[in-house]
mmCIF file of C-alpha atoms in Angstrom:
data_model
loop_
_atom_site.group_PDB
_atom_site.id
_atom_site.type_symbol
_atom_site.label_atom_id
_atom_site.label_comp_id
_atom_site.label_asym_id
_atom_site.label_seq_id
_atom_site.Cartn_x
_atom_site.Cartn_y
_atom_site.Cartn_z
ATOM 1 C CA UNK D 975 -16.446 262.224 16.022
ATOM 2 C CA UNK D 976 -13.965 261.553 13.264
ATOM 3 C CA UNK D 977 -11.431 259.027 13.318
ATOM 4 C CA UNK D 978 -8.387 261.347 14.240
ATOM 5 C CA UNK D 979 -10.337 261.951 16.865
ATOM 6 C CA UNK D 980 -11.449 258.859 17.977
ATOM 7 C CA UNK D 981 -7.974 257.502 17.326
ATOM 8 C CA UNK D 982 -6.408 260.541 20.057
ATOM 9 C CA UNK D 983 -8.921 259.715 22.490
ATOM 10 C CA UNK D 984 -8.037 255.975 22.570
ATOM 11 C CA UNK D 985 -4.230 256.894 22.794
ATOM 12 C CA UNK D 986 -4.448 260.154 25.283
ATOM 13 C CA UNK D 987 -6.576 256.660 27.497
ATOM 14 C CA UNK D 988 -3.264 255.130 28.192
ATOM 15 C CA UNK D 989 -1.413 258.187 28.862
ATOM 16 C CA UNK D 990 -1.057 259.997 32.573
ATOM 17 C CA UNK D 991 -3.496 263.056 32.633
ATOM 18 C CA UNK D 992 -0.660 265.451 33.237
ATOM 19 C CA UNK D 993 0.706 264.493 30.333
ATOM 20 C CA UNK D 994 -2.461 265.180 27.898
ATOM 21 C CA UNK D 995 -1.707 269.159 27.207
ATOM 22 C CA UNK D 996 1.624 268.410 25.837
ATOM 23 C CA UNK D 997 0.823 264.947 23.786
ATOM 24 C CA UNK D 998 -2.327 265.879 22.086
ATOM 25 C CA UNK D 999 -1.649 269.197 20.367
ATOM 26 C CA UNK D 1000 1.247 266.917 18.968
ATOM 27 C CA UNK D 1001 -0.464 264.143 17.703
ATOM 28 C CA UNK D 1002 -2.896 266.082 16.292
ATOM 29 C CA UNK D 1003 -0.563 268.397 14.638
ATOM 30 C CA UNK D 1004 1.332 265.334 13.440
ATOM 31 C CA UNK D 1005 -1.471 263.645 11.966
ATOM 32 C CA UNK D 1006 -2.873 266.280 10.153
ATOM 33 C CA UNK D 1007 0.464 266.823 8.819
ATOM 34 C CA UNK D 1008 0.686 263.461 7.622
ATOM 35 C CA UNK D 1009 -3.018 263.522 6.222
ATOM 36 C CA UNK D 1010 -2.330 266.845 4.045
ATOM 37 C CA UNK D 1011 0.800 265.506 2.820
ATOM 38 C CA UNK D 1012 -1.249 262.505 1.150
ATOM 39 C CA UNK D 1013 -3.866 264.844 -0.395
ATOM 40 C CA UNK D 1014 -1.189 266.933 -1.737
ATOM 41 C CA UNK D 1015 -0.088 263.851 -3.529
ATOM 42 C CA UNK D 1016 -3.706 263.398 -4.788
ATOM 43 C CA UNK D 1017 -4.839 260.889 -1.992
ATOM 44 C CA UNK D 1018 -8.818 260.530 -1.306
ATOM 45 C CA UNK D 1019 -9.047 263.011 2.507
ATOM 46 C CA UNK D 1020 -11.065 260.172 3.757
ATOM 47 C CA UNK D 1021 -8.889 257.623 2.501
ATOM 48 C CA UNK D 1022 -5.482 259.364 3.777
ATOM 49 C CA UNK D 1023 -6.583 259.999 7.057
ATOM 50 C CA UNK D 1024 -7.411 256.038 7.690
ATOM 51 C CA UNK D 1025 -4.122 255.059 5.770
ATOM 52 C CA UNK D 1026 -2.247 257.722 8.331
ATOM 53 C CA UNK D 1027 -3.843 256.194 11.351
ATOM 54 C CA UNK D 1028 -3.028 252.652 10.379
ATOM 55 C CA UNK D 1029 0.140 253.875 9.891
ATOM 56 C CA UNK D 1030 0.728 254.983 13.557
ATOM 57 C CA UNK D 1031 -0.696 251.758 14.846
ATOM 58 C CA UNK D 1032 -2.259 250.467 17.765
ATOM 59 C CA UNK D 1033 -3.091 253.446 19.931
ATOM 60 C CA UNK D 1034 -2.011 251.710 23.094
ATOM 61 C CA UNK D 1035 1.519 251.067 21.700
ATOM 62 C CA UNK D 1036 1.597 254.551 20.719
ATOM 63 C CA UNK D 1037 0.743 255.775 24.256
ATOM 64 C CA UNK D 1038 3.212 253.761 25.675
ATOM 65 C CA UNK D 1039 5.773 255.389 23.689
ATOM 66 C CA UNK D 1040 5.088 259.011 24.401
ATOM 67 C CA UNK D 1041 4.756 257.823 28.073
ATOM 68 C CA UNK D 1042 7.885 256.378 27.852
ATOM 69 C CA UNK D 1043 6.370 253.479 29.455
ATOM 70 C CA UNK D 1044 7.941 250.119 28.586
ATOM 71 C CA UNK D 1045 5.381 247.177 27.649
ATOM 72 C CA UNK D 1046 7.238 244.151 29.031
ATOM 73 C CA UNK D 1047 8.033 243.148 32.401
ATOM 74 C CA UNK D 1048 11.775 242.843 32.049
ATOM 75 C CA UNK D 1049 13.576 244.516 28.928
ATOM 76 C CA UNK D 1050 16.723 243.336 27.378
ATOM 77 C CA UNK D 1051 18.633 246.067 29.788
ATOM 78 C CA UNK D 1052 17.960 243.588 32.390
ATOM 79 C CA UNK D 1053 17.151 240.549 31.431
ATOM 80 C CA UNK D 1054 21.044 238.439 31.470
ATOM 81 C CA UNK D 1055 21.003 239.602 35.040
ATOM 82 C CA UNK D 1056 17.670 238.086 35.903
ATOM 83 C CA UNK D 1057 18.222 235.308 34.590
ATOM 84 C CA UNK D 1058 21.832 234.839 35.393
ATOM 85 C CA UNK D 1059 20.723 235.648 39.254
ATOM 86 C CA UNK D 1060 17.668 233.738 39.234
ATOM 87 C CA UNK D 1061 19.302 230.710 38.119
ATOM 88 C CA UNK D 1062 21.527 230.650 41.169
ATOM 89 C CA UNK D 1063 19.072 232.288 43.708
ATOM 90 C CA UNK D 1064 16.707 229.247 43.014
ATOM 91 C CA UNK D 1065 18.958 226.521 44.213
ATOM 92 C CA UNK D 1066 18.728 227.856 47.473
ATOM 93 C CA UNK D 1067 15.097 226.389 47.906
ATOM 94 C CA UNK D 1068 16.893 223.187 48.189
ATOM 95 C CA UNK D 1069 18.242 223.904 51.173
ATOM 96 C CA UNK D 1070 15.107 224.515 53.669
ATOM 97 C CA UNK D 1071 13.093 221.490 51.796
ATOM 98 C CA UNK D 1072 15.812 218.911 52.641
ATOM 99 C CA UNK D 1073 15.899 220.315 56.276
ATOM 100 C CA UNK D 1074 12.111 219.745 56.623
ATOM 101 C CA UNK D 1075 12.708 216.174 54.523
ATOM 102 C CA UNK D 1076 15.553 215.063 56.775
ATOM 103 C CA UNK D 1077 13.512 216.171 59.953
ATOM 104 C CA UNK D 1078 10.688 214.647 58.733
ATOM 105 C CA UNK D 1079 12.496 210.852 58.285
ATOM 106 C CA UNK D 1080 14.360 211.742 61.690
ATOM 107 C CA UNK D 1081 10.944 212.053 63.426
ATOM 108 C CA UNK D 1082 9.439 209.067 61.873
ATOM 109 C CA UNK D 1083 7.120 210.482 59.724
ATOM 110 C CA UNK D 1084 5.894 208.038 56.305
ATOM 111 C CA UNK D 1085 8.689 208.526 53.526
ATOM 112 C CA UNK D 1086 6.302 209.700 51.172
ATOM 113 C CA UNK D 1087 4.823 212.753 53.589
ATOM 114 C CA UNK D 1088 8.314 213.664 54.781
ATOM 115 C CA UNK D 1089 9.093 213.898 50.466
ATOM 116 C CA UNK D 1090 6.156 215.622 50.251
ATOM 117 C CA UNK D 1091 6.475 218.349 52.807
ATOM 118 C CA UNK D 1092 10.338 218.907 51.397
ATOM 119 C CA UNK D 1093 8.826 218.984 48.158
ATOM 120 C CA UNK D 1094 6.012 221.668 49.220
ATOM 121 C CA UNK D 1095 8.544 223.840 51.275
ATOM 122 C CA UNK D 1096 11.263 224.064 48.808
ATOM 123 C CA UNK D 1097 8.388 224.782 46.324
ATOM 124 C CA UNK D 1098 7.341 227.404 48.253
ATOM 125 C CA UNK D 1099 10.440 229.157 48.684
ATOM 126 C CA UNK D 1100 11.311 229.120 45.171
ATOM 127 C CA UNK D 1101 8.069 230.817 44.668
ATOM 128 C CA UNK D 1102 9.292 233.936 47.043
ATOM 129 C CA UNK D 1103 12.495 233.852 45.632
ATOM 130 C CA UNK D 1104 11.142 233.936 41.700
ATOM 131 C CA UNK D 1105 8.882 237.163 43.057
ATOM 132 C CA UNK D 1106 10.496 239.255 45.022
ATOM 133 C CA UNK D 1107 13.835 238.910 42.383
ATOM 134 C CA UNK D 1108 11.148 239.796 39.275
ATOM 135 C CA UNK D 1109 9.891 242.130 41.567
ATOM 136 C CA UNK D 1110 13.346 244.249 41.960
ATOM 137 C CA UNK D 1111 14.389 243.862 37.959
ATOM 138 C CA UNK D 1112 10.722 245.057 37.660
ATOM 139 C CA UNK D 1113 10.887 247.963 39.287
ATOM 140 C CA UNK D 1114 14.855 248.739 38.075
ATOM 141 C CA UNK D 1115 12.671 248.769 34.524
ATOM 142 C CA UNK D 1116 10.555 251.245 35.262
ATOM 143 C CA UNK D 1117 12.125 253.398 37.499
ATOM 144 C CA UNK D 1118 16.061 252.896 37.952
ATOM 145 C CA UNK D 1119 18.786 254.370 35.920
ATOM 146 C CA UNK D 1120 18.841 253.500 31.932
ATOM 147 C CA UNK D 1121 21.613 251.038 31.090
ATOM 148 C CA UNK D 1122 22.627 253.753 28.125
ATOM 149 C CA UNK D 1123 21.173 253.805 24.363
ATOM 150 C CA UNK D 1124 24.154 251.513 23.595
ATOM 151 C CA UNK D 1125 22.415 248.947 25.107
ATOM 152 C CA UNK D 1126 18.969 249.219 23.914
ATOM 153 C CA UNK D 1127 19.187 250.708 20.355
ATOM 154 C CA UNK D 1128 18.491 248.512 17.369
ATOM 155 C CA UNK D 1129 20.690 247.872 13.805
ATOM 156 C CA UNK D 1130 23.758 246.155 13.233
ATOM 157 C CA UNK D 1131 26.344 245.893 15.873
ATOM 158 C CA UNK D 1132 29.463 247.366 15.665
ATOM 159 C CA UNK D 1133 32.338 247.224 18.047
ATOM 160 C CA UNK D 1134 31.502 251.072 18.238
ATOM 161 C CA UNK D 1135 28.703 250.117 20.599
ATOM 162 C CA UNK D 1136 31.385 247.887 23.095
ATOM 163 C CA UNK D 1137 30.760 249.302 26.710
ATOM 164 C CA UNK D 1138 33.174 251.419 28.169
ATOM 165 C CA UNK D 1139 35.502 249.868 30.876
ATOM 166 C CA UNK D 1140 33.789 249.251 34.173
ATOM 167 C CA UNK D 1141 35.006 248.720 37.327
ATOM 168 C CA UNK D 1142 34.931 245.640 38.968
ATOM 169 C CA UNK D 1143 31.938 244.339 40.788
ATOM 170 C CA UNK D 1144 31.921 245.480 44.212
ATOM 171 C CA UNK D 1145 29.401 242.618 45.268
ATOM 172 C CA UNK D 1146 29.848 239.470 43.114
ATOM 173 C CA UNK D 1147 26.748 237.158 42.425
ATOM 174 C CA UNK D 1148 28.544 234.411 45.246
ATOM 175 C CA UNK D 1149 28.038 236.690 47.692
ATOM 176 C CA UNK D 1150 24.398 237.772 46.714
ATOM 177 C CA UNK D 1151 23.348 234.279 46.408
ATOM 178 C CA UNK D 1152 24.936 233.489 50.240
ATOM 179 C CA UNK D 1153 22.743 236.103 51.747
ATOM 180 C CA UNK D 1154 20.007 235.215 49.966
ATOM 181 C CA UNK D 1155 20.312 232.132 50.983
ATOM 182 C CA UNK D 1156 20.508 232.889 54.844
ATOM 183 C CA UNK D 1157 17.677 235.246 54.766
ATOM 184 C CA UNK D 1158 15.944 232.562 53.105
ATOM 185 C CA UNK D 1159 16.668 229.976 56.059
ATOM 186 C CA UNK D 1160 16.225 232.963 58.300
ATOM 187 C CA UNK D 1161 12.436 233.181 57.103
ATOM 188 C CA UNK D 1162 12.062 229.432 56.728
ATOM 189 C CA UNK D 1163 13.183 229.077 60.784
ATOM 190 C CA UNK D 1164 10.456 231.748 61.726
ATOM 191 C CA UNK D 1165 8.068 230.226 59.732
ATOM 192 C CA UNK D 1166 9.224 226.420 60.050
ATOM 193 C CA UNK D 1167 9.474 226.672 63.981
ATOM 194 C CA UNK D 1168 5.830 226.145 64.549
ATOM 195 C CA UNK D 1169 5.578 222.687 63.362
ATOM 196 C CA UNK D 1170 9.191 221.592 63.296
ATOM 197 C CA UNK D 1171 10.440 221.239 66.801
ATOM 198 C CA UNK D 1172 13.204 218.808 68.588
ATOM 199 C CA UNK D 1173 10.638 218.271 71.225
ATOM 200 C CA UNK D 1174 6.582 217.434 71.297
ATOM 201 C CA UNK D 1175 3.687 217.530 73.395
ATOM 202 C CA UNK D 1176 2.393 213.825 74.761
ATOM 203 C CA UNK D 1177 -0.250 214.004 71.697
ATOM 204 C CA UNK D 1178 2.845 214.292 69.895
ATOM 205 C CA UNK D 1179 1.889 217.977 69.039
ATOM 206 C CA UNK D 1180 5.415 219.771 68.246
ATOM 207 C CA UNK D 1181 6.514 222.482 70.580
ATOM 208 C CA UNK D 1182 7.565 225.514 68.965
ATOM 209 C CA UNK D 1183 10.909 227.220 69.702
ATOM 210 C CA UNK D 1184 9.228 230.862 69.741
ATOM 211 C CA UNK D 1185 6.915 232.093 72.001
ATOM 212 C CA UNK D 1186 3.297 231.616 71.111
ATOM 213 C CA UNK D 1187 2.250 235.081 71.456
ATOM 214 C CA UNK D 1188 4.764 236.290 68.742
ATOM 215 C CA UNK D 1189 2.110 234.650 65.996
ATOM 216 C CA UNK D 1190 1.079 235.805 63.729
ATOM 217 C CA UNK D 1191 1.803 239.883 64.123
ATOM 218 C CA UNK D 1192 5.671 239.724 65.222
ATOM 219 C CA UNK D 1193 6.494 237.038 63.494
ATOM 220 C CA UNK D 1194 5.199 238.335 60.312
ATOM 221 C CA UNK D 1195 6.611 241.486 61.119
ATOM 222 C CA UNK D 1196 9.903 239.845 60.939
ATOM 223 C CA UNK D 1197 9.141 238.752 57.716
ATOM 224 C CA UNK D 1198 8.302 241.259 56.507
ATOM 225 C CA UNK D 1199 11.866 242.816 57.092
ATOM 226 C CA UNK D 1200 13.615 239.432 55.733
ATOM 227 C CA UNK D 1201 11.830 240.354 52.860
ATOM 228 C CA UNK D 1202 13.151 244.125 52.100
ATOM 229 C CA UNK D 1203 16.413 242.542 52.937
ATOM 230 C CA UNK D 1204 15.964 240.371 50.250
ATOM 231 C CA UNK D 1205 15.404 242.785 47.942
ATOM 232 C CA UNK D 1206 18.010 245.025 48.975
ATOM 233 C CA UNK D 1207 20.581 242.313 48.337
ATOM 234 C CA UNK D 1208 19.422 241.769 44.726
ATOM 235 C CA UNK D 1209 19.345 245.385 44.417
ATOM 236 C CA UNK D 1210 22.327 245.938 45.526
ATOM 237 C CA UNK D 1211 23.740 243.135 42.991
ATOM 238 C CA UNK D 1212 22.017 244.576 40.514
ATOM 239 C CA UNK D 1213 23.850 248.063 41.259
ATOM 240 C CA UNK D 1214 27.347 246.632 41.337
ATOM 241 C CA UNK D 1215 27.884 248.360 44.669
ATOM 242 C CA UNK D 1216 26.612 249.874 47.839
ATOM 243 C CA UNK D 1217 25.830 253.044 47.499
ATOM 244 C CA UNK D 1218 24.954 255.464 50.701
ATOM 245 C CA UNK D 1219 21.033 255.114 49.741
ATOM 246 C CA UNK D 1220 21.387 251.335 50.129
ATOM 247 C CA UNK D 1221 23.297 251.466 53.324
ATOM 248 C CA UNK D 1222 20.613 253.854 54.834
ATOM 249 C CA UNK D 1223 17.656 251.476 54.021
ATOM 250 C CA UNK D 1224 20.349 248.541 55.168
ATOM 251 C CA UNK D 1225 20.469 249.924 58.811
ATOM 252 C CA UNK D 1226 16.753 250.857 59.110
ATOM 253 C CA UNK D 1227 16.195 246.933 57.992
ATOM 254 C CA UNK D 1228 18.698 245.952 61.170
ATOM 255 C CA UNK D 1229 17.893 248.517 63.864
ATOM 256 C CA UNK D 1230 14.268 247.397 63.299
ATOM 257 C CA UNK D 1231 14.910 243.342 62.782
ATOM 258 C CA UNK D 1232 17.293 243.522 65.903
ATOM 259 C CA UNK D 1233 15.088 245.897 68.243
ATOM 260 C CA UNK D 1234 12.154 243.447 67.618
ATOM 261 C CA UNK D 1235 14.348 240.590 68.834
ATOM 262 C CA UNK D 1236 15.872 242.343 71.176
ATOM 263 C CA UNK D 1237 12.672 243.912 73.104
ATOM 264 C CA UNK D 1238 11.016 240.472 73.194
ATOM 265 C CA UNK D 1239 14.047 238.567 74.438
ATOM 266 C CA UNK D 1240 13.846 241.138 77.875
ATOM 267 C CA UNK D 1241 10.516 240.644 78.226
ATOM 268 C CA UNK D 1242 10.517 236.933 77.636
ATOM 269 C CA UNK D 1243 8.002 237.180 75.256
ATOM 270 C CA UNK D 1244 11.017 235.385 72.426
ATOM 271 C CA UNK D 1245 11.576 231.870 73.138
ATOM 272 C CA UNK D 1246 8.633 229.680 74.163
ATOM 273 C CA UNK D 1247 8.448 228.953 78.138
ATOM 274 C CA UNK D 1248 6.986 225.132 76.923
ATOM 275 C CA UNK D 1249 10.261 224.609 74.885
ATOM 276 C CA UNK D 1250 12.548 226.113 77.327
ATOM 277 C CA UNK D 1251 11.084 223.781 80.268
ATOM 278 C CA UNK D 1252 10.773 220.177 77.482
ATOM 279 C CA UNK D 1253 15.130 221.461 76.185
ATOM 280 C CA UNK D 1254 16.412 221.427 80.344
ATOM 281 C CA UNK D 1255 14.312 223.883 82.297
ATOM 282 C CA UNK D 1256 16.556 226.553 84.441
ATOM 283 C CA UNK D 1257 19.469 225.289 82.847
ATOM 284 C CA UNK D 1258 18.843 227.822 79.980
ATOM 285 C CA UNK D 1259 18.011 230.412 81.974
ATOM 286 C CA UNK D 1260 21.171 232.646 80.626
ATOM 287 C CA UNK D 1261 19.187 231.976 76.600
ATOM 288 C CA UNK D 1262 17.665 235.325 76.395
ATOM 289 C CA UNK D 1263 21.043 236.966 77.387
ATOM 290 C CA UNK D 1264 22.745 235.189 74.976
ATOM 291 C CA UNK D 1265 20.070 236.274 72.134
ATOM 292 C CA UNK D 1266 20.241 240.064 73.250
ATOM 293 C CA UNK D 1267 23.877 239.695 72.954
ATOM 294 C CA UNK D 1268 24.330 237.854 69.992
ATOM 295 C CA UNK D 1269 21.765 239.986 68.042
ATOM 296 C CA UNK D 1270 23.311 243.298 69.096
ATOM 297 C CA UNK D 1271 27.068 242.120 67.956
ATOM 298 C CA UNK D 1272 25.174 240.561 64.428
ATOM 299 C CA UNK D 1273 23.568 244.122 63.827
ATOM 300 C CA UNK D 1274 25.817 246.304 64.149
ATOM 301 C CA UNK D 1275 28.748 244.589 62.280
ATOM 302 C CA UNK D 1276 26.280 244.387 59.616
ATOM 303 C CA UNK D 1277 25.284 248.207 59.925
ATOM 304 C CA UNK D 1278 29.318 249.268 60.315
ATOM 305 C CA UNK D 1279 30.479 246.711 57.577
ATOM 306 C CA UNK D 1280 28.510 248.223 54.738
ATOM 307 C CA UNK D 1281 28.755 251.807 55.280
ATOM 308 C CA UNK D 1282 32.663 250.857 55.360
ATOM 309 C CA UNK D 1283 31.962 249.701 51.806
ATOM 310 C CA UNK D 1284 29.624 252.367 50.540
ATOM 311 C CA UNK D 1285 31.720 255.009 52.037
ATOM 312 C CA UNK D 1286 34.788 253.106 50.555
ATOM 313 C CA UNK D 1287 32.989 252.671 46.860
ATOM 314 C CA UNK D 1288 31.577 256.556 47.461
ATOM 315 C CA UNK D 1289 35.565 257.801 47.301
ATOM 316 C CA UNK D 1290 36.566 255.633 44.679
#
C-alpha cells in the first residue's frame, strides 16, 4: 500500500460512506496531479508524492472539509449570540437558589446548609441552562441556515462585506431571557416541590405539593417538555422570529404540557391529598377546578398568541 493510498484511506475514514464514490476518484485524481506536476519539474516520484501529501495535511482536517463538516462546537457565525445570550440566560439561576436559600433560613435550617443548598440549586440550573443553550447554537452549526459567506470568509475587511439591512428583531433577547427564566422556575417548582413544602410531617418530613404518584414518570415527563420549550425559545431568538415551523412544535409543547396537567387534576392524581388536608382540608376542594381552568386559559393564549405573530411575521 503506497502512501497516496494509505493517505485516502485515512481521509475517506472520516467521511460518510455515501459520500466515498464522489470524494475518492477526486483526491486521487488531485494528488496524482499534484505528484506529476513535481516530477515534471525534476522532483524525486518518491519524494513528490510525500511533499504533496504533507502538503494536503492532516487527513482528518481534510475529510472534514469535503464533508463540509465544521470542527468546532460553535463557529464565529454564532458565537456573539451565544455568548451575548448566555450571559443573560445565566443570571436566571439566581433566582431558584435564593428561593431555596430564603426557604431554607425561613424554616430554620443552619445558615451554612440553607447557603449551601442555594448554592447547589442555582449551580445546578446554570448547568441546564449552559447545555441545552450550547446545545441549540450546536445544532444551528451543523444543521441550520448559513449566516452567508460574508460572514465567514477570511482577508481584509471592507465595508463591501457590511450586512444588508435587516429587519428588526421580532423577539428581543428581554423577552427570551423572561421565558427562560419562568420555564426555569417552572422546572425548579416540579422538581423543588418534593423537599420544599410550607407544611411537614411530625418527623418534620416536608409534604410535597404534588401528588406522590406523579414521581418520577409524570413529573419527568413534564420536564421533559420544559425542556423543548427551552430550546424553542433560544431557537426562536436565535431566528429573529417565529416562523410557522416554530409555532407548530410551540403548540404540540402546550397541548401536551397542559393535557398532562389537565388529566391529572380530574382524576386527582395532581395535588397531593396529604398537602391538601395539612393547607385547610375541604376548604380547597374547588383547587383542581381552578388548575383545569387556569391551565386551559394559559395554553391556549400561548398557542393563539404566537401563531398571531408567526402568521403576522409570515406576511411581512
Amino acid at each position: 500500500m503506497t502512501l497516496t493510498d494509505r493517505y485516502v484511506a485515512a481521509t475517506l475514514r472520516r467521511v460518510p460512506a455515501a459520500q466515498h464514490a464522489d470524494l475518492e476518484p477526486e483526491l486521487r485524481a488531485s494528488v496524482t496531479d499534484a505528484i506529476e506536476a513535481k516530477v515534471e519539474a525534476g522532483a524525486d516520484p518518491d519524494r513528490a508524492e510525500t511533499e504533496v501529501l504533507n502538503d494536503l495535511g492532516d487527513p482528518d482536517r481534510l475529510a472534514a472539509d469535503l464533508a463540509d463538516r465544521p470542527l468546532h462546537l460553535i463557529g464565529p457565525a454564532y458565537y456573539l449570540d451565544w455568548l451575548r445570550l448566555l450571559r443573560l440566560l445565566l443570571w436566571v439561576s439566581l433566582v431558584p437558589g435564593a428561593i431555596v436559600l430564603t426557604t431554607g433560613l425561613v424554616e430554620g435550617d443552619a445558615v451554612g446548609s440553607a447557603i449551601w443548598s442555594g448554592v447547589w440549586t442555582a449551580a445546578n440550573v446554570a448547568l441546564q441552562i449552559a447545555f441545552w443553550t450550547t446545545l441549540v447554537f450546536v445544532l444551528l452549526e451543523r444543521y441550520g441556515d448559513p449566516r452567508g459567506p460574508e460572514d465567514l470568509t477570511g482577508g481584509p475587511w471592507t465595508v463591501d462585506r457590511l450586512p444588508a439591512e435587516r429587519a428588526p428583531r421580532a423577539v428581543s433577547l428581554v423577552d427570551t431571557v423572561v421565558s427562560v427564566g419562568l420555564l426555569a422556575l417552572v422546572a425548579a417548582a416540579l422538581l423543588l416541590q418534593r423537599t420544599v413544602s410550607w407544611f411537614h410531617e411530625p418527623d418534620g418530613t416536608a409534604i410535597p405539593v404534588l401528588h406522590p404518584d406523579m414521581w418520577p414518570t409524570w413529573t419527568l415527563a413534564l420536564l421533559a417538555v420544559v425542556a423543548v420549550d427551552v430550546v424553542l425559545t433560544i431557537l426562536t431568538y436565535v431566528r429573529g422570529r417565529w416562523t410557522v415551523g416554530l409555532a407548530v412544535v410551540n403548540t404540540v409543547t402546550a397541548v401536551l404540557f397542559a393535557g398532562v396537567v389537565v388529566w391529572l387534576a380530574s382524576v386527582d392524581r395532581l395535588v397531593n391529598p396529604a398537602f391538601l388536608e395539612a393547607s385547610g382540608g375541604d376548604s380547597l376542594t374547588w383547587l383542581p377546578n381552578v388548575v383545569i381552568a387556569g391551565t386551559v386559559v394559559i395554553a391556549a393564549w400561548d398557542v393563539v398568541d404566537v401563531w398571531v405573530k408567526a402568521l403576522r411575521d409570515r406576511r411581512a
